[in-house]
PDB file of C-alpha atoms in Angstrom:
ATOM      1  CA  MET A   1      -1.587  -0.874 -32.414  1.00  0.00           C
ATOM      2  CA  MET A   2       1.044  -4.331 -32.811  1.00  0.00           C
ATOM      3  CA  LYS A   3       3.818  -5.656 -30.732  1.00  0.00           C
ATOM      4  CA  ILE A   4       6.801  -6.336 -33.082  1.00  0.00           C
ATOM      5  CA  ILE A   5       8.997  -9.342 -31.500  1.00  0.00           C
ATOM      6  CA  PHE A   6      12.467  -9.310 -33.086  1.00  0.00           C
ATOM      7  CA  LEU A   7      13.542 -13.276 -31.884  1.00  0.00           C
ATOM      8  CA  GLY A   8      17.097 -14.313 -31.582  1.00  0.00           C
ATOM      9  CA  THR A   9      19.110 -17.011 -29.879  1.00  0.00           C
ATOM     10  CA  THR A  10      19.404 -13.903 -27.428  1.00  0.00           C
ATOM     11  CA  GLY A  11      17.256 -10.983 -26.578  1.00  0.00           C
ATOM     12  CA  VAL A  12      20.304  -8.803 -26.334  1.00  0.00           C
ATOM     13  CA  HIS A  13      22.567  -8.969 -29.471  1.00  0.00           C
ATOM     14  CA  HIS A  14      21.634  -9.341 -33.177  1.00  0.00           C
ATOM     15  CA  SER A  15      17.985  -9.121 -32.311  1.00  0.00           C
ATOM     16  CA  LEU A  16      18.513  -5.902 -30.296  1.00  0.00           C
ATOM     17  CA  VAL A  17      20.616  -4.580 -33.283  1.00  0.00           C
ATOM     18  CA  ALA A  18      17.749  -5.394 -35.881  1.00  0.00           C
ATOM     19  CA  ALA A  19      15.279  -3.889 -33.624  1.00  0.00           C
ATOM     20  CA  ASN A  20      17.372  -0.786 -33.408  1.00  0.00           C
ATOM     21  CA  ILE A  21      17.683  -0.793 -37.135  1.00  0.00           C
ATOM     22  CA  TYR A  22      14.188  -1.072 -37.609  1.00  0.00           C
ATOM     23  CA  LEU A  23      13.364   1.974 -35.229  1.00  0.00           C
ATOM     24  CA  GLU A  24      16.370   3.621 -37.069  1.00  0.00           C
ATOM     25  CA  ARG A  25      18.604   4.380 -34.019  1.00  0.00           C
ATOM     26  CA  LEU A  26      21.476   2.455 -34.623  1.00  0.00           C
ATOM     27  CA  GLN A  27      24.601   5.020 -35.206  1.00  0.00           C
ATOM     28  CA  ASP A  28      27.753   4.336 -37.154  1.00  0.00           C
ATOM     29  CA  ASN A  29      27.358   0.669 -35.932  1.00  0.00           C
ATOM     30  CA  ASP A  30      27.953   1.900 -32.421  1.00  0.00           C
ATOM     31  CA  PHE A  31      26.260  -1.113 -30.804  1.00  0.00           C
ATOM     32  CA  GLU A  32      27.208  -0.279 -27.480  1.00  0.00           C
ATOM     33  CA  MET A  33      25.404   2.952 -27.306  1.00  0.00           C
ATOM     34  CA  LEU A  34      22.132   0.494 -27.520  1.00  0.00           C
ATOM     35  CA  GLU A  35      20.305  -0.004 -24.059  1.00  0.00           C
ATOM     36  CA  GLY A  36      21.006  -3.457 -22.686  1.00  0.00           C
ATOM     37  CA  TYR A  37      23.270  -4.581 -25.646  1.00  0.00           C
ATOM     38  CA  ALA A  38      24.857  -7.799 -24.494  1.00  0.00           C
ATOM     39  CA  ASP A  39      23.450  -7.594 -21.055  1.00  0.00           C
ATOM     40  CA  LEU A  40      23.071 -11.446 -20.993  1.00  0.00           C
ATOM     41  CA  GLU A  41      21.590 -10.968 -17.190  1.00  0.00           C
ATOM     42  CA  LYS A  42      18.592  -9.153 -18.893  1.00  0.00           C
ATOM     43  CA  ASP A  43      18.240 -12.059 -21.288  1.00  0.00           C
ATOM     44  CA  ASN A  44      18.289 -14.640 -18.613  1.00  0.00           C
ATOM     45  CA  SER A  45      14.902 -14.454 -17.526  1.00  0.00           C
ATOM     46  CA  GLY A  46      13.139 -15.606 -20.757  1.00  0.00           C
ATOM     47  CA  PHE A  47      10.986 -12.424 -20.979  1.00  0.00           C
ATOM     48  CA  PRO A  48      10.354 -10.284 -24.062  1.00  0.00           C
ATOM     49  CA  ILE A  49      12.590  -6.809 -23.645  1.00  0.00           C
ATOM     50  CA  TYR A  50      10.657  -3.817 -24.582  1.00  0.00           C
ATOM     51  CA  VAL A  51      12.696  -1.628 -27.031  1.00  0.00           C
ATOM     52  CA  ALA A  52      10.489   1.023 -27.916  1.00  0.00           C
ATOM     53  CA  GLN A  53       7.461   2.309 -29.821  1.00  0.00           C
ATOM     54  CA  ASP A  54       7.732   2.608 -33.701  1.00  0.00           C
ATOM     55  CA  GLU A  55       6.392   5.972 -35.931  1.00  0.00           C
ATOM     56  CA  GLN A  56       3.261   3.949 -36.283  1.00  0.00           C
ATOM     57  CA  GLY A  57       2.764   3.162 -32.412  1.00  0.00           C
ATOM     58  CA  ASN A  58       3.871  -0.349 -32.282  1.00  0.00           C
ATOM     59  CA  GLN A  59       5.544  -1.808 -29.626  1.00  0.00           C
ATOM     60  CA  VAL A  60       9.123  -3.276 -30.575  1.00  0.00           C
ATOM     61  CA  TYR A  61      10.280  -6.213 -28.140  1.00  0.00           C
ATOM     62  CA  THR A  62      13.320  -8.480 -28.545  1.00  0.00           C
ATOM     63  CA  LEU A  63      13.123 -12.011 -26.912  1.00  0.00           C
ATOM     64  CA  GLY A  64      16.008 -14.740 -26.870  1.00  0.00           C
ATOM     65  CA  ALA A  65      14.679 -18.369 -27.570  1.00  0.00           C
ATOM     66  CA  GLY A  66      18.113 -19.965 -27.409  1.00  0.00           C
ATOM     67  CA  LYS A  67      19.049 -22.644 -30.091  1.00  0.00           C
ATOM     68  CA  ASN A  68      15.972 -23.325 -31.307  1.00  0.00           C
ATOM     69  CA  ILE A  69      14.294 -20.102 -32.563  1.00  0.00           C
ATOM     70  CA  ARG A  70      12.417 -21.869 -35.170  1.00  0.00           C
ATOM     71  CA  ILE A  71      10.405 -23.964 -32.301  1.00  0.00           C
ATOM     72  CA  GLY A  72      10.344 -20.619 -30.571  1.00  0.00           C
ATOM     73  CA  LYS A  73       8.635 -18.724 -33.285  1.00  0.00           C
ATOM     74  CA  LYS A  74       6.189 -22.003 -33.935  1.00  0.00           C
ATOM     75  CA  THR A  75       5.240 -21.687 -30.018  1.00  0.00           C
ATOM     76  CA  ILE A  76       4.749 -17.916 -30.162  1.00  0.00           C
ATOM     77  CA  GLU A  77       2.751 -17.920 -32.870  1.00  0.00           C
ATOM     78  CA  GLU A  78       0.468 -20.509 -31.784  1.00  0.00           C
ATOM     79  CA  LEU A  79       0.184 -19.291 -28.169  1.00  0.00           C
ATOM     80  CA  VAL A  80      -0.683 -15.870 -30.136  1.00  0.00           C
ATOM     81  CA  THR A  81      -3.655 -18.184 -31.776  1.00  0.00           C
ATOM     82  CA  VAL A  82      -4.512 -19.977 -28.543  1.00  0.00           C
ATOM     83  CA  LEU A  83      -4.794 -16.869 -26.644  1.00  0.00           C
ATOM     84  CA  GLY A  84      -7.394 -15.458 -29.282  1.00  0.00           C
ATOM     85  CA  TYR A  85      -5.245 -13.173 -31.045  1.00  0.00           C
ATOM     86  CA  SER A  86      -3.550 -13.010 -34.381  1.00  0.00           C
ATOM     87  CA  SER A  87      -0.550 -12.179 -36.491  1.00  0.00           C
ATOM     88  CA  ARG A  88      -2.402  -8.619 -36.448  1.00  0.00           C
ATOM     89  CA  ASP A  89      -1.970  -8.028 -32.677  1.00  0.00           C
ATOM     90  CA  LEU A  90       1.694  -9.511 -32.648  1.00  0.00           C
ATOM     91  CA  LEU A  91       4.337 -10.293 -35.183  1.00  0.00           C
ATOM     92  CA  VAL A  92       7.499 -12.564 -34.912  1.00  0.00           C
ATOM     93  CA  LYS A  93      10.470 -11.572 -36.898  1.00  0.00           C
ATOM     94  CA  PRO A  94      13.175 -14.405 -36.634  1.00  0.00           C
ATOM     95  CA  ILE A  95      16.473 -12.834 -36.873  1.00  0.00           C
ATOM     96  CA  SER A  96      19.234 -15.356 -37.579  1.00  0.00           C
ATOM     97  CA  ILE A  97      22.575 -14.822 -38.163  1.00  0.00           C
ATOM     98  CA  LYS A  98      26.348 -17.131 -39.032  1.00  0.00           C
ATOM     99  CA  GLY A  99      27.513 -17.093 -35.366  1.00  0.00           C
ATOM    100  CA  ASP A 100      24.364 -16.757 -33.665  1.00  0.00           C
ATOM    101  CA  ASN A 101      24.759 -19.763 -31.538  1.00  0.00           C
ATOM    102  CA  ILE A 102      28.082 -18.851 -30.339  1.00  0.00           C
ATOM    103  CA  LEU A 103      26.615 -15.467 -29.033  1.00  0.00           C
ATOM    104  CA  TYR A 104      24.101 -17.759 -27.240  1.00  0.00           C
ATOM    105  CA  PHE A 105      26.950 -19.483 -25.652  1.00  0.00           C
ATOM    106  CA  LEU A 106      28.792 -16.372 -24.349  1.00  0.00           C
ATOM    107  CA  GLY A 107      26.396 -16.314 -21.739  1.00  0.00           C
ATOM    108  CA  LYS A 108      27.733 -19.387 -20.502  1.00  0.00           C
ATOM    109  CA  ILE A 109      31.243 -18.397 -20.212  1.00  0.00           C
ATOM    110  CA  PRO A 110      32.030 -17.344 -16.186  1.00  0.00           C
ATOM    111  CA  ARG A 111      32.975 -14.083 -15.573  1.00  0.00           C
ATOM    112  CA  LEU A 112      36.084 -15.104 -13.835  1.00  0.00           C
ATOM    113  CA  MET A 113      36.982 -16.552 -17.058  1.00  0.00           C
ATOM    114  CA  GLY A 114      36.890 -13.338 -18.728  1.00  0.00           C
ATOM    115  CA  GLY A 115      33.094 -13.868 -19.661  1.00  0.00           C
ATOM    116  CA  ALA A 116      32.199 -10.031 -19.842  1.00  0.00           C
ATOM    117  CA  TYR A 117      34.934  -9.231 -22.020  1.00  0.00           C
ATOM    118  CA  LEU A 118      34.923 -11.992 -24.219  1.00  0.00           C
ATOM    119  CA  ASN A 119      31.070 -11.428 -24.425  1.00  0.00           C
ATOM    120  CA  LEU A 120      31.604  -7.797 -25.745  1.00  0.00           C
ATOM    121  CA  PHE A 121      34.410  -8.660 -27.870  1.00  0.00           C
ATOM    122  CA  ILE A 122      32.930 -11.456 -29.692  1.00  0.00           C
ATOM    123  CA  SER A 123      29.699  -9.659 -30.053  1.00  0.00           C
ATOM    124  CA  ASN A 124      30.798  -6.744 -31.538  1.00  0.00           C
ATOM    125  CA  TYR A 125      33.355  -8.915 -34.024  1.00  0.00           C
ATOM    126  CA  ILE A 126      30.290 -11.305 -35.063  1.00  0.00           C
ATOM    127  CA  LEU A 127      27.726  -8.267 -35.408  1.00  0.00           C
ATOM    128  CA  ASN A 128      30.254  -6.114 -37.423  1.00  0.00           C
ATOM    129  CA  LYS A 129      30.450  -9.080 -40.104  1.00  0.00           C
ATOM    130  CA  GLU A 130      26.851  -9.639 -40.347  1.00  0.00           C
ATOM    131  CA  ILE A 131      25.451  -6.034 -40.033  1.00  0.00           C
ATOM    132  CA  SER A 132      24.858  -5.405 -43.765  1.00  0.00           C
ATOM    133  CA  TYR A 133      23.068  -8.839 -43.620  1.00  0.00           C
ATOM    134  CA  ILE A 134      20.886  -7.809 -40.889  1.00  0.00           C
ATOM    135  CA  GLU A 135      20.051  -4.211 -42.482  1.00  0.00           C
ATOM    136  CA  LYS A 136      19.016  -6.129 -45.597  1.00  0.00           C
ATOM    137  CA  GLU A 137      16.631  -8.573 -43.613  1.00  0.00           C
ATOM    138  CA  ILE A 138      14.990  -5.227 -41.920  1.00  0.00           C
ATOM    139  CA  ALA A 139      14.735  -3.647 -45.022  1.00  0.00           C
ATOM    140  CA  GLU A 140      12.678  -6.406 -46.344  1.00  0.00           C
ATOM    141  CA  PHE A 141      10.690  -6.809 -43.301  1.00  0.00           C
ATOM    142  CA  LYS A 142       9.799  -3.057 -43.260  1.00  0.00           C
ATOM    143  CA  ILE A 143       8.687  -3.971 -47.140  1.00  0.00           C
ATOM    144  CA  SER A 144       6.481  -6.645 -46.248  1.00  0.00           C
ATOM    145  CA  ILE A 145       4.766  -5.333 -43.137  1.00  0.00           C
ATOM    146  CA  SER A 146       4.079  -2.034 -45.123  1.00  0.00           C
ATOM    147  CA  HIS A 147       1.560  -3.975 -47.144  1.00  0.00           C
TER     148      HIS A 147
ATOM    149  CA  MET B   1      -8.120 -19.769 -18.817  1.00  0.00           C
ATOM    150  CA  LYS B   2      -5.134 -22.246 -20.888  1.00  0.00           C
ATOM    151  CA  ILE B   3      -2.928 -24.283 -19.050  1.00  0.00           C
ATOM    152  CA  ILE B   4      -0.001 -25.443 -20.925  1.00  0.00           C
ATOM    153  CA  TYR B   5       1.947 -28.551 -19.743  1.00  0.00           C
ATOM    154  CA  HIS B   6       5.329 -28.322 -21.009  1.00  0.00           C
ATOM    155  CA  CYS B   7       8.279 -31.118 -21.176  1.00  0.00           C
ATOM    156  CA  PHE B   8      11.077 -31.726 -23.528  1.00  0.00           C
ATOM    157  CA  GLY B   9       9.433 -33.897 -26.319  1.00  0.00           C
ATOM    158  CA  GLY B  10       5.729 -33.100 -25.548  1.00  0.00           C
ATOM    159  CA  ALA B  11       5.077 -37.059 -25.395  1.00  0.00           C
ATOM    160  CA  HIS B  12       5.331 -38.423 -21.839  1.00  0.00           C
ATOM    161  CA  SER B  13       5.522 -36.446 -18.912  1.00  0.00           C
ATOM    162  CA  SER B  14       3.364 -33.095 -20.013  1.00  0.00           C
ATOM    163  CA  VAL B  15       0.885 -35.705 -21.877  1.00  0.00           C
ATOM    164  CA  LEU B  16       0.304 -37.743 -18.678  1.00  0.00           C
ATOM    165  CA  ALA B  17       0.041 -34.470 -16.156  1.00  0.00           C
ATOM    166  CA  ALA B  18      -2.486 -33.137 -18.620  1.00  0.00           C
ATOM    167  CA  ALA B  19      -4.284 -36.120 -18.533  1.00  0.00           C
ATOM    168  CA  LEU B  20      -4.411 -36.519 -14.659  1.00  0.00           C
ATOM    169  CA  HIS B  21      -5.392 -32.690 -14.351  1.00  0.00           C
ATOM    170  CA  LEU B  22      -8.449 -34.002 -17.341  1.00  0.00           C
ATOM    171  CA  GLY B  23      -9.140 -36.853 -15.153  1.00  0.00           C
ATOM    172  CA  LEU B  24      -8.545 -39.094 -18.421  1.00  0.00           C
ATOM    173  CA  ILE B  25      -6.388 -41.722 -16.170  1.00  0.00           C
ATOM    174  CA  ASP B  26      -7.344 -42.769 -12.726  1.00  0.00           C
ATOM    175  CA  LYS B  27      -4.976 -40.712 -10.187  1.00  0.00           C
ATOM    176  CA  LYS B  28      -5.180 -43.302  -7.949  1.00  0.00           C
ATOM    177  CA  LYS B  29      -3.343 -46.320  -9.162  1.00  0.00           C
ATOM    178  CA  SER B  30      -0.069 -46.167 -11.080  1.00  0.00           C
ATOM    179  CA  PRO B  31      -0.988 -46.739 -14.913  1.00  0.00           C
ATOM    180  CA  SER B  32      -0.507 -50.033 -17.255  1.00  0.00           C
ATOM    181  CA  MET B  33       1.627 -49.233 -20.173  1.00  0.00           C
ATOM    182  CA  GLU B  34      -1.497 -50.036 -22.375  1.00  0.00           C
ATOM    183  CA  GLU B  35      -3.306 -47.189 -20.289  1.00  0.00           C
ATOM    184  CA  LEU B  36      -0.961 -44.477 -20.852  1.00  0.00           C
ATOM    185  CA  LEU B  37      -0.335 -45.676 -24.579  1.00  0.00           C
ATOM    186  CA  ALA B  38      -4.488 -44.971 -24.821  1.00  0.00           C
ATOM    187  CA  LEU B  39      -3.756 -41.437 -24.035  1.00  0.00           C
ATOM    188  CA  PRO B  40      -3.738 -39.233 -26.962  1.00  0.00           C
ATOM    189  CA  TYR B  41       0.107 -38.292 -28.040  1.00  0.00           C
ATOM    190  CA  PHE B  42       1.716 -40.859 -25.353  1.00  0.00           C
ATOM    191  CA  ASP B  43       4.883 -41.689 -27.312  1.00  0.00           C
ATOM    192  CA  LYS B  44       3.253 -40.607 -30.450  1.00  0.00           C
ATOM    193  CA  THR B  45       5.290 -37.613 -31.570  1.00  0.00           C
ATOM    194  CA  CYS B  46       7.919 -36.837 -33.953  1.00  0.00           C
ATOM    195  CA  ASP B  47      10.232 -33.876 -34.545  1.00  0.00           C
ATOM    196  CA  GLU B  48       7.601 -31.869 -36.202  1.00  0.00           C
ATOM    197  CA  ASP B  49       5.585 -31.802 -33.037  1.00  0.00           C
ATOM    198  CA  PHE B  50       8.282 -29.481 -31.166  1.00  0.00           C
ATOM    199  CA  GLY B  51       6.832 -26.001 -30.484  1.00  0.00           C
ATOM    200  CA  SER B  52       3.555 -27.075 -31.241  1.00  0.00           C
ATOM    201  CA  ILE B  53       0.752 -26.347 -28.715  1.00  0.00           C
ATOM    202  CA  ARG B  54      -1.744 -29.412 -29.041  1.00  0.00           C
ATOM    203  CA  PHE B  55      -5.263 -29.450 -27.425  1.00  0.00           C
ATOM    204  CA  MET B  56      -5.773 -31.961 -24.625  1.00  0.00           C
ATOM    205  CA  GLY B  57      -9.423 -31.282 -23.157  1.00  0.00           C
ATOM    206  CA  ILE B  58     -11.361 -29.106 -21.299  1.00  0.00           C
ATOM    207  CA  ASP B  59     -11.318 -29.604 -17.383  1.00  0.00           C
ATOM    208  CA  GLU B  60     -14.331 -29.485 -14.894  1.00  0.00           C
ATOM    209  CA  SER B  61     -14.124 -25.537 -14.571  1.00  0.00           C
ATOM    210  CA  GLY B  62     -13.983 -24.747 -18.162  1.00  0.00           C
ATOM    211  CA  ASN B  63      -9.966 -24.222 -18.846  1.00  0.00           C
ATOM    212  CA  GLU B  64      -8.883 -25.357 -21.894  1.00  0.00           C
ATOM    213  CA  VAL B  65      -5.859 -27.637 -21.090  1.00  0.00           C
ATOM    214  CA  TYR B  66      -2.895 -28.135 -23.543  1.00  0.00           C
ATOM    215  CA  ILE B  67       0.575 -29.458 -24.048  1.00  0.00           C
ATOM    216  CA  LEU B  68       3.883 -28.533 -25.530  1.00  0.00           C
ATOM    217  CA  GLY B  69       7.119 -30.033 -26.498  1.00  0.00           C
ATOM    218  CA  LYS B  70      10.006 -27.071 -26.204  1.00  0.00           C
ATOM    219  CA  LYS B  71      13.124 -29.331 -26.570  1.00  0.00           C
ATOM    220  CA  ASN B  72      16.162 -28.333 -24.668  1.00  0.00           C
ATOM    221  CA  MET B  73      14.742 -24.836 -24.115  1.00  0.00           C
ATOM    222  CA  GLY B  74      14.959 -25.162 -20.427  1.00  0.00           C
ATOM    223  CA  LYS B  75      13.127 -23.210 -17.272  1.00  0.00           C
ATOM    224  CA  ARG B  76      12.780 -20.113 -19.429  1.00  0.00           C
ATOM    225  CA  TYR B  77      10.117 -21.649 -21.577  1.00  0.00           C
ATOM    226  CA  SER B  78       7.859 -20.973 -18.857  1.00  0.00           C
ATOM    227  CA  ASN B  79       8.807 -17.219 -18.617  1.00  0.00           C
ATOM    228  CA  ILE B  80       8.655 -16.934 -22.399  1.00  0.00           C
ATOM    229  CA  LEU B  81       5.110 -17.867 -22.416  1.00  0.00           C
ATOM    230  CA  LEU B  82       4.188 -16.043 -19.839  1.00  0.00           C
ATOM    231  CA  GLY B  83       5.730 -12.873 -21.417  1.00  0.00           C
ATOM    232  CA  ILE B  84       4.045 -13.221 -24.508  1.00  0.00           C
ATOM    233  CA  ALA B  85       0.893 -13.460 -22.544  1.00  0.00           C
ATOM    234  CA  GLU B  86       1.378 -10.285 -20.896  1.00  0.00           C
ATOM    235  CA  ILE B  87       2.326  -8.025 -23.563  1.00  0.00           C
ATOM    236  CA  LEU B  88      -0.917  -9.069 -25.415  1.00  0.00           C
ATOM    237  CA  GLY B  89      -2.771  -8.495 -21.960  1.00  0.00           C
ATOM    238  CA  ALA B  90      -3.749 -11.935 -21.349  1.00  0.00           C
ATOM    239  CA  LYS B  91      -1.043 -12.757 -18.471  1.00  0.00           C
ATOM    240  CA  ASN B  92      -4.036 -13.536 -16.158  1.00  0.00           C
ATOM    241  CA  GLU B  93      -5.301 -15.931 -19.114  1.00  0.00           C
ATOM    242  CA  LEU B  94      -2.504 -18.555 -18.773  1.00  0.00           C
ATOM    243  CA  ILE B  95      -0.629 -21.016 -16.807  1.00  0.00           C
ATOM    244  CA  ALA B  96       2.659 -22.258 -18.095  1.00  0.00           C
ATOM    245  CA  VAL B  97       3.440 -25.908 -15.810  1.00  0.00           C
ATOM    246  CA  ASP B  98       7.061 -27.021 -16.605  1.00  0.00           C
ATOM    247  CA  CYS B  99       7.169 -30.721 -16.023  1.00  0.00           C
ATOM    248  CA  MET B 100      10.884 -31.422 -16.422  1.00  0.00           C
ATOM    249  CA  SER B 101      11.275 -31.639 -12.565  1.00  0.00           C
ATOM    250  CA  ARG B 102       9.095 -34.838 -12.592  1.00  0.00           C
ATOM    251  CA  VAL B 103      10.920 -36.487 -15.128  1.00  0.00           C
ATOM    252  CA  ASN B 104      13.475 -38.965 -13.888  1.00  0.00           C
ATOM    253  CA  LEU B 105      16.533 -40.779 -15.923  1.00  0.00           C
ATOM    254  CA  ASN B 106      14.510 -43.928 -17.044  1.00  0.00           C
ATOM    255  CA  MET B 107      12.003 -41.316 -18.435  1.00  0.00           C
ATOM    256  CA  LYS B 108      14.916 -39.409 -20.505  1.00  0.00           C
ATOM    257  CA  LEU B 109      16.500 -43.108 -21.275  1.00  0.00           C
ATOM    258  CA  GLY B 110      13.276 -44.748 -22.563  1.00  0.00           C
ATOM    259  CA  GLY B 111      11.689 -41.294 -23.866  1.00  0.00           C
ATOM    260  CA  PHE B 112      15.161 -40.901 -25.984  1.00  0.00           C
ATOM    261  CA  THR B 113      15.323 -44.453 -26.975  1.00  0.00           C
ATOM    262  CA  SER B 114      11.868 -44.573 -28.259  1.00  0.00           C
ATOM    263  CA  ARG B 115      10.760 -41.414 -30.030  1.00  0.00           C
ATOM    264  CA  ARG B 116      14.488 -40.118 -30.949  1.00  0.00           C
ATOM    265  CA  MET B 117      16.490 -43.492 -31.547  1.00  0.00           C
ATOM    266  CA  GLY B 118      13.073 -45.251 -33.216  1.00  0.00           C
ATOM    267  CA  MET B 119      13.691 -48.380 -30.820  1.00  0.00           C
ATOM    268  CA  VAL B 120      10.082 -48.412 -29.561  1.00  0.00           C
ATOM    269  CA  LYS B 121      10.379 -51.937 -28.408  1.00  0.00           C
ATOM    270  CA  LEU B 122      13.563 -51.302 -26.106  1.00  0.00           C
ATOM    271  CA  GLY B 123      12.484 -47.678 -25.338  1.00  0.00           C
ATOM    272  CA  ARG B 124       8.882 -48.381 -24.273  1.00  0.00           C
ATOM    273  CA  PRO B 125       9.373 -50.914 -21.113  1.00  0.00           C
ATOM    274  CA  VAL B 126      11.952 -48.457 -20.105  1.00  0.00           C
ATOM    275  CA  LEU B 127       9.796 -45.478 -20.345  1.00  0.00           C
ATOM    276  CA  GLY B 128       6.750 -47.406 -18.635  1.00  0.00           C
ATOM    277  CA  TRP B 129       8.996 -48.225 -15.393  1.00  0.00           C
ATOM    278  CA  GLY B 130      10.168 -44.234 -15.339  1.00  0.00           C
ATOM    279  CA  THR B 131       6.541 -43.209 -15.677  1.00  0.00           C
ATOM    280  CA  ARG B 132       5.372 -45.305 -13.258  1.00  0.00           C
ATOM    281  CA  ALA B 133       8.167 -44.319 -10.736  1.00  0.00           C
ATOM    282  CA  THR B 134       7.292 -40.434 -11.170  1.00  0.00           C
ATOM    283  CA  PHE B 135       3.520 -41.396 -10.975  1.00  0.00           C
ATOM    284  CA  LYS B 136       2.693 -39.830  -7.723  1.00  0.00           C
ATOM    285  CA  ALA B 137       5.010 -36.390  -8.485  1.00  0.00           C
ATOM    286  CA  LEU B 138       3.041 -36.015 -11.632  1.00  0.00           C
ATOM    287  CA  VAL B 139      -0.632 -36.473  -9.757  1.00  0.00           C
ATOM    288  CA  ASN B 140       0.691 -34.165  -7.420  1.00  0.00           C
ATOM    289  CA  LEU B 141       1.672 -31.506  -9.696  1.00  0.00           C
ATOM    290  CA  ALA B 142      -1.396 -31.825 -11.753  1.00  0.00           C
ATOM    291  CA  GLU B 143      -3.790 -31.519  -8.522  1.00  0.00           C
ATOM    292  CA  ILE B 144      -1.802 -28.436  -7.487  1.00  0.00           C
ATOM    293  CA  THR B 145      -2.416 -26.829 -11.103  1.00  0.00           C
ATOM    294  CA  ARG B 146      -6.111 -27.783 -11.031  1.00  0.00           C
ATOM    295  CA  LEU B 147      -6.977 -26.726  -7.522  1.00  0.00           C
ATOM    296  CA  LYS B 148      -5.000 -23.230  -8.495  1.00  0.00           C
ATOM    297  CA  THR B 149      -6.998 -22.792 -11.640  1.00  0.00           C
ATOM    298  CA  MET B 150     -10.348 -24.484 -10.264  1.00  0.00           C
ATOM    299  CA  HIS B 151     -13.022 -22.029 -10.914  1.00  0.00           C
ATOM    300  CA  LYS B 152     -11.209 -19.460 -13.240  1.00  0.00           C
ATOM    301  CA  GLY B 153     -12.202 -21.045 -16.208  1.00  0.00           C
ATOM    302  CA  ARG B 154     -15.838 -19.927 -15.657  1.00  0.00           C
ATOM    303  CA  GLY B 155     -14.410 -16.352 -14.637  1.00  0.00           C
ATOM    304  CA  ILE B 156     -15.397 -17.453 -10.946  1.00  0.00           C
ATOM    305  CA  LYS B 157     -13.137 -15.430  -8.307  1.00  0.00           C
TER     306      LYS B 157
END
């Protein structure tokens, strides 16, 4: 079984939504019911965040790589090779949407300045606008890994 | 075991730390600019190299030593690398060493001028001053890492 990593600027916004769409667990676009949604403390460590197993037994994770997703993807793929594994063991699916840098910067707003409220409000707004794009990306991704 | 030294560009502090680890440069005396430029990758990288894990050599314990430029991805990059190794079941196979705490202002200015602005003649002397000023700190970092990983490369505990 392999590991699938949905890579975004953060691991708790669009990448988490994408992972849950992949796992068919998102209902009525209710992002706030997703475990860990917009939880920037969870994202800050930099460690991959485990979401669940898919029907094939593949372990699904999310990961926040900051503003440089392309660099993050490249490093992870090269690290997999350096450690003696391949894309059959670990697959990286970058998720880029309009406003993903804003999602990243939400974590920099201090709590006293309404950071937690702004984080949820702006995240929901951006994700509602981009949800159809994420759904399309995941549909294509599912087809690509089934081959 | 694999050891990855990482810094902003993967062109200066990580290269020098890896070279010290591998014994490619004398740790007892501060290197000249010519000695630094003779090192593979030192002040020779371009934008496409960001994110690439580049092989530097194998140390005396059989550990593979690599360098990596992470751009402005900060301290969390070590955790990203270790986290990936952990979910692959290879946590004990990897050590990620962040060199940024040993980088001084002259190294940043010289490196930026030479690599990002392409003004090599202006940047290199400043980079050289900075590198020589932080040389002992990098020797210390490489030695700590080398001692920590000694014998692990051949599976000797």
